[in-house]
DNA sequence: CGGTATCCTTTGCGATACTG
DNA sequence: CAGTATCGCAAAGGATACCG
């Protein structure tokens, strides 16, 4: 089921943060810029996350054969389109997370 | 960060499927109904998922002290509100997953 | 009926070191 | 600079058995 697979991607620790960051950086950025834009991410995870995003057609990887090498990642139209429903989730979290916290507190109080 | 926590919840294997199923069942259902409504879920995971949803205030657990015991779960207003942005994601998947698959195929062909 | 307990395998991912 | 390779641990979750 496609929904299941999408949720898995969305749910992993870095995918959404990376696309959102790439968008914030103007839709195009180098590996090292992303590394700085996503605090706490390791090279290993940034690399693997970008690889998956590339494979899924959500970003494009462009290698410039220079020395030192330069690689730029650009968000695709498909990737951009995913940002809309994603933003809906972000907005929901901002609007309602406090309520969730309260529910947890009350629950845990018992 | 709230968004990070929400994405973790959304991303785990069963949470979203359980809320969506509960909604489809009319917003209220028994444990065994949910078990049947979410194919492949184990008792263990349904139980733990519902426990978390209850703790977060997204569903309410109601125990009827009968023999045999009956337990009903009802989606709360907060839970319902989460369905909106979630549905946005589901819609995106339906509209665009084919494109993702194609991107994967082309990528893998190389 | 609606769970819990236990066990065990798989997956995620951080840390560190190394490289074209 | 932009990765890859290797290691190792912790958490997720499936299978099965049992219980109030």
CSV table of C-alpha atoms (C1' of nucleotides) in Angstrom, one decimal:
chain,number,residue,atom,x,y,z
A,1,UNK,CA,0.0,0.0,0.0
A,2,UNK,CA,1.4,3.4,-1.1
A,3,UNK,CA,0.2,5.2,2.0
A,4,UNK,CA,2.1,2.7,4.3
A,5,UNK,CA,5.3,3.3,2.4
A,6,UNK,CA,4.9,7.1,2.4
A,7,UNK,CA,4.3,7.1,6.1
A,8,UNK,CA,7.4,5.1,6.6
A,9,UNK,CA,9.5,7.6,4.7
A,10,UNK,CA,7.8,10.5,6.5
A,11,UNK,CA,8.3,8.8,9.8
A,12,UNK,CA,12.0,8.2,9.6
A,13,UNK,CA,14.1,10.5,11.6
A,14,UNK,CA,15.5,12.8,8.9
A,15,UNK,CA,13.6,12.7,5.6
A,16,UNK,CA,11.2,15.5,6.3
A,17,UNK,CA,13.7,17.7,8.1
A,18,UNK,CA,16.0,17.4,5.1
A,19,UNK,CA,13.4,18.3,2.5
A,20,UNK,CA,12.1,21.2,4.6
A,21,UNK,CA,15.6,22.4,5.1
A,22,UNK,CA,16.4,22.2,1.4
A,23,UNK,CA,13.3,24.2,0.7
A,24,UNK,CA,14.2,26.8,3.2
A,25,UNK,CA,17.6,27.1,1.6
A,26,UNK,CA,15.9,28.2,-1.6
A,27,UNK,CA,15.3,24.7,-3.0
A,28,UNK,CA,19.0,24.1,-3.9
A,29,UNK,CA,22.0,23.5,-1.7
A,30,UNK,CA,25.3,21.7,-1.3
A,31,UNK,CA,25.9,18.7,0.9
A,32,UNK,CA,27.8,20.7,3.5
A,33,UNK,CA,25.1,23.4,3.6
A,34,UNK,CA,22.5,20.8,4.4
A,35,UNK,CA,24.7,19.3,7.0
A,36,UNK,CA,24.8,22.7,8.7
A,37,UNK,CA,21.1,23.3,8.1
A,38,UNK,CA,20.0,20.1,9.8
A,39,UNK,CA,21.5,20.2,13.3
A,40,UNK,CA,22.5,16.8,14.7
A,41,UNK,CA,22.5,14.9,11.4
A,42,UNK,CA,25.5,12.7,10.7
A,43,UNK,CA,27.2,12.5,7.3
A,44,UNK,CA,26.1,8.9,7.2
A,45,UNK,CA,22.4,9.7,7.6
A,46,UNK,CA,22.4,12.8,5.4
A,47,UNK,CA,24.0,10.8,2.7
A,48,UNK,CA,21.6,8.0,2.9
A,49,UNK,CA,18.5,10.2,3.3
A,50,UNK,CA,19.5,12.2,0.2
A,51,UNK,CA,20.2,9.0,-1.7
A,52,UNK,CA,16.6,7.9,-1.0
A,53,UNK,CA,15.1,11.2,-1.9
A,54,UNK,CA,17.0,11.2,-5.1
A,55,UNK,CA,15.8,7.7,-5.9
A,56,UNK,CA,12.3,8.7,-5.2
A,57,UNK,CA,12.5,11.6,-7.5
A,58,UNK,CA,11.9,14.2,-4.8
A,59,UNK,CA,15.4,15.8,-5.2
A,60,UNK,CA,18.0,15.8,-7.9
A,61,UNK,CA,21.6,15.2,-7.3
A,62,UNK,CA,24.0,17.1,-9.5
A,63,UNK,CA,27.7,16.4,-9.4
A,64,UNK,CA,30.2,19.0,-10.7
A,65,UNK,CA,33.5,17.3,-11.6
A,66,UNK,CA,35.7,19.8,-10.0
A,67,UNK,CA,38.5,19.7,-7.4
A,68,UNK,CA,37.4,19.8,-4.7
A,69,UNK,CA,34.2,18.1,-5.7
A,70,UNK,CA,31.0,20.0,-5.5
A,71,UNK,CA,27.5,18.4,-5.3
A,72,UNK,CA,24.3,20.2,-5.3
A,73,UNK,CA,20.9,18.9,-4.4
A,74,UNK,CA,17.8,20.5,-5.8
A,75,UNK,CA,14.2,19.9,-4.8
A,76,UNK,CA,12.0,18.7,-7.7
A,77,UNK,CA,8.4,19.7,-8.5
A,78,UNK,CA,7.3,16.4,-7.0
A,79,UNK,CA,9.3,17.1,-3.9
A,80,UNK,CA,7.8,20.6,-3.6
A,81,UNK,CA,4.3,19.1,-4.0
A,82,UNK,CA,5.0,16.9,-1.0
A,83,UNK,CA,5.7,20.0,1.1
A,84,UNK,CA,2.1,21.1,1.1
A,85,UNK,CA,0.6,18.2,3.0
A,86,UNK,CA,3.7,18.1,5.1
A,87,UNK,CA,3.2,21.7,6.1
A,88,UNK,CA,-0.3,20.8,7.1
A,89,UNK,CA,1.1,18.4,9.6
A,90,UNK,CA,3.6,20.9,10.9
A,91,UNK,CA,0.8,23.4,11.3
A,92,UNK,CA,-1.3,20.9,13.2
A,93,UNK,CA,1.6,20.2,15.5
A,94,UNK,CA,2.1,23.9,16.2
A,95,UNK,CA,-1.6,24.4,16.9
A,96,UNK,CA,-2.3,21.3,19.0
A,97,UNK,CA,0.8,19.9,20.5
A,98,UNK,CA,0.2,21.7,23.8
A,99,UNK,CA,-3.1,19.9,24.1
A,100,UNK,CA,-1.3,16.6,23.5
A,101,UNK,CA,1.1,17.5,26.3
A,102,UNK,CA,-1.7,18.3,28.6
A,103,UNK,CA,-3.4,15.0,27.9
A,104,UNK,CA,-0.2,13.2,28.6
A,105,UNK,CA,0.3,15.0,31.9
A,106,UNK,CA,-3.2,14.2,33.1
A,107,UNK,CA,-2.9,10.7,32.0
A,108,UNK,CA,0.4,10.2,33.7
A,109,UNK,CA,-0.8,11.9,36.9
A,110,UNK,CA,-3.0,8.8,37.6
B,1,UNK,CA,10.6,20.0,18.9
B,2,UNK,CA,7.0,19.2,18.6
B,3,UNK,CA,7.1,18.5,14.9
B,4,UNK,CA,9.8,15.9,15.4
B,5,UNK,CA,7.7,14.1,18.0
B,6,UNK,CA,4.6,14.2,15.9
B,7,UNK,CA,6.5,12.8,12.9
B,8,UNK,CA,7.8,10.0,15.0
B,9,UNK,CA,4.2,9.1,16.0
B,10,UNK,CA,2.9,9.4,12.5
B,11,UNK,CA,5.8,7.4,11.2
B,12,UNK,CA,5.5,4.3,13.4
B,13,UNK,CA,4.0,1.4,11.7
B,14,UNK,CA,0.5,1.4,13.0
B,15,UNK,CA,-0.6,4.7,14.6
B,16,UNK,CA,-2.1,6.4,11.5
B,17,UNK,CA,-3.7,3.2,10.2
B,18,UNK,CA,-5.4,2.7,13.6
B,19,UNK,CA,-6.8,6.2,13.8
B,20,UNK,CA,-7.9,6.2,10.2
B,21,UNK,CA,-9.6,2.8,10.7
B,22,UNK,CA,-11.3,4.0,13.8
B,23,UNK,CA,-12.6,6.9,11.9
B,24,UNK,CA,-13.9,4.7,9.1
B,25,UNK,CA,-15.7,2.5,11.7
B,26,UNK,CA,-17.7,5.5,12.6
B,27,UNK,CA,-15.4,7.0,15.2
B,28,UNK,CA,-16.0,4.3,17.8
B,29,UNK,CA,-15.2,0.6,17.9
B,30,UNK,CA,-14.2,-2.3,20.0
B,31,UNK,CA,-10.7,-3.8,20.3
B,32,UNK,CA,-11.7,-6.8,18.2
B,33,UNK,CA,-13.3,-4.7,15.5
B,34,UNK,CA,-10.1,-2.7,15.2
B,35,UNK,CA,-8.1,-5.9,15.1
B,36,UNK,CA,-10.1,-7.0,12.1
B,37,UNK,CA,-10.1,-3.5,10.5
B,38,UNK,CA,-6.3,-3.2,10.5
B,39,UNK,CA,-5.0,-6.3,8.6
B,40,UNK,CA,-1.8,-7.6,9.8
B,41,UNK,CA,-1.6,-5.9,13.2
B,42,UNK,CA,-0.9,-8.1,16.2
B,43,UNK,CA,-2.7,-7.9,19.5
B,44,UNK,CA,0.5,-6.6,21.0
B,45,UNK,CA,0.9,-3.7,18.6
B,46,UNK,CA,-2.8,-2.8,18.6
B,47,UNK,CA,-2.8,-2.7,22.3
B,48,UNK,CA,0.3,-0.6,22.6
B,49,UNK,CA,-0.8,1.8,19.8
B,50,UNK,CA,-4.1,2.4,21.4
B,51,UNK,CA,-2.5,2.9,24.7
B,52,UNK,CA,-0.3,5.7,23.2
B,53,UNK,CA,-3.3,7.3,21.4
B,54,UNK,CA,-5.2,7.3,24.7
B,55,UNK,CA,-2.3,8.9,26.5
B,56,UNK,CA,-2.0,11.5,23.8
B,57,UNK,CA,-5.7,12.4,24.1
B,58,UNK,CA,-6.4,11.3,20.5
B,59,UNK,CA,-8.8,8.5,21.5
B,60,UNK,CA,-10.7,7.6,24.6
B,61,UNK,CA,-10.7,4.1,26.1
B,62,UNK,CA,-13.9,3.0,27.8
B,63,UNK,CA,-14.1,-0.2,29.7
B,64,UNK,CA,-17.5,-1.8,30.4
B,65,UNK,CA,-17.3,-4.1,33.4
B,66,UNK,CA,-19.2,-7.0,32.0
B,67,UNK,CA,-18.4,-10.6,31.4
B,68,UNK,CA,-16.9,-11.1,28.9
B,69,UNK,CA,-15.3,-7.7,29.1
B,70,UNK,CA,-16.0,-5.1,26.5
B,71,UNK,CA,-13.8,-2.2,25.7
B,72,UNK,CA,-14.6,0.6,23.3
B,73,UNK,CA,-12.3,3.2,21.8
B,74,UNK,CA,-13.6,6.5,20.6
B,75,UNK,CA,-11.8,9.1,18.6
B,76,UNK,CA,-11.7,12.5,20.3
B,77,UNK,CA,-12.1,15.9,18.7
B,78,UNK,CA,-8.3,16.3,18.9
B,79,UNK,CA,-7.9,13.0,17.2
B,80,UNK,CA,-10.4,14.0,14.5
B,81,UNK,CA,-8.5,17.2,13.9
B,82,UNK,CA,-5.4,15.3,13.2
B,83,UNK,CA,-7.2,13.4,10.4
B,84,UNK,CA,-7.4,16.5,8.2
B,85,UNK,CA,-3.7,17.0,7.6
B,86,UNK,CA,-3.3,13.2,7.6
B,87,UNK,CA,-5.8,12.9,4.9
B,88,UNK,CA,-3.7,15.5,2.9
B,89,UNK,CA,-0.8,13.0,3.1
B,90,UNK,CA,-3.0,10.1,2.0
B,91,UNK,CA,-4.3,12.2,-0.9
B,92,UNK,CA,-0.8,13.1,-1.9
B,93,UNK,CA,0.2,9.4,-1.9
B,94,UNK,CA,-2.7,8.5,-4.1
B,95,UNK,CA,-2.1,11.3,-6.5
B,96,UNK,CA,1.7,10.9,-6.8
B,97,UNK,CA,2.9,7.5,-5.8
B,98,UNK,CA,3.0,6.3,-9.3
B,99,UNK,CA,5.4,9.1,-10.1
B,100,UNK,CA,7.6,8.0,-7.2
B,101,UNK,CA,7.6,4.4,-8.5
B,102,UNK,CA,8.6,5.5,-11.9
B,103,UNK,CA,11.4,7.6,-10.5
B,104,UNK,CA,12.6,4.5,-8.6
B,105,UNK,CA,12.4,2.3,-11.7
B,106,UNK,CA,14.4,4.7,-13.8
B,107,UNK,CA,17.0,5.2,-11.0
B,108,UNK,CA,17.3,1.5,-10.5
B,109,UNK,CA,17.7,0.8,-14.2
B,110,UNK,CA,21.1,2.4,-14.2
C,1,DC,C1',-12.8,-10.6,25.1
C,2,DG,C1',-9.0,-7.9,25.6
C,3,DG,C1',-5.3,-7.9,26.8
C,4,DT,C1',0.2,-9.0,29.0
C,5,DA,C1',4.7,-11.5,29.3
C,6,DT,C1',8.5,-13.3,27.1
C,7,DC,C1',11.6,-14.2,23.6
C,8,DC,C1',13.9,-13.2,19.6
C,9,DT,C1',15.0,-11.1,15.1
C,10,DT,C1',15.3,-7.1,12.4
C,11,DT,C1',16.0,-2.3,11.7
C,12,DG,C1',17.6,2.3,12.7
C,13,DC,C1',21.1,5.0,13.5
C,14,DG,C1',25.1,7.2,16.1
C,15,DA,C1',30.3,7.1,16.4
C,16,DT,C1',34.5,6.7,14.3
C,17,DA,C1',37.7,6.0,10.8
C,18,DC,C1',39.0,6.1,6.2
C,19,DT,C1',39.0,7.8,0.9
C,20,DG,C1',38.6,9.6,-4.3
D,1,DC,C1',34.3,18.3,-0.1
D,2,DA,C1',31.4,14.7,-0.1
D,3,DG,C1',31.1,10.9,0.8
D,4,DT,C1',31.7,5.2,2.2
D,5,DA,C1',32.9,1.3,5.5
D,6,DT,C1',32.6,-0.9,9.7
D,7,DC,C1',31.1,-1.5,14.3
D,8,DG,C1',27.9,-1.8,17.9
D,9,DC,C1',24.1,-0.8,20.6
D,10,DA,C1',19.1,0.3,21.4
D,11,DA,C1',14.6,0.2,20.0
D,12,DA,C1',10.8,-1.6,17.1
D,13,DG,C1',8.1,-5.1,16.4
D,14,DG,C1',6.6,-10.2,15.1
D,15,DA,C1',5.4,-14.9,17.2
D,16,DT,C1',3.8,-17.4,20.7
D,17,DA,C1',2.0,-18.5,25.0
D,18,DC,C1',-0.5,-17.3,28.8
D,19,DC,C1',-4.2,-14.7,31.9
D,20,DG,C1',-8.3,-12.0,34.5
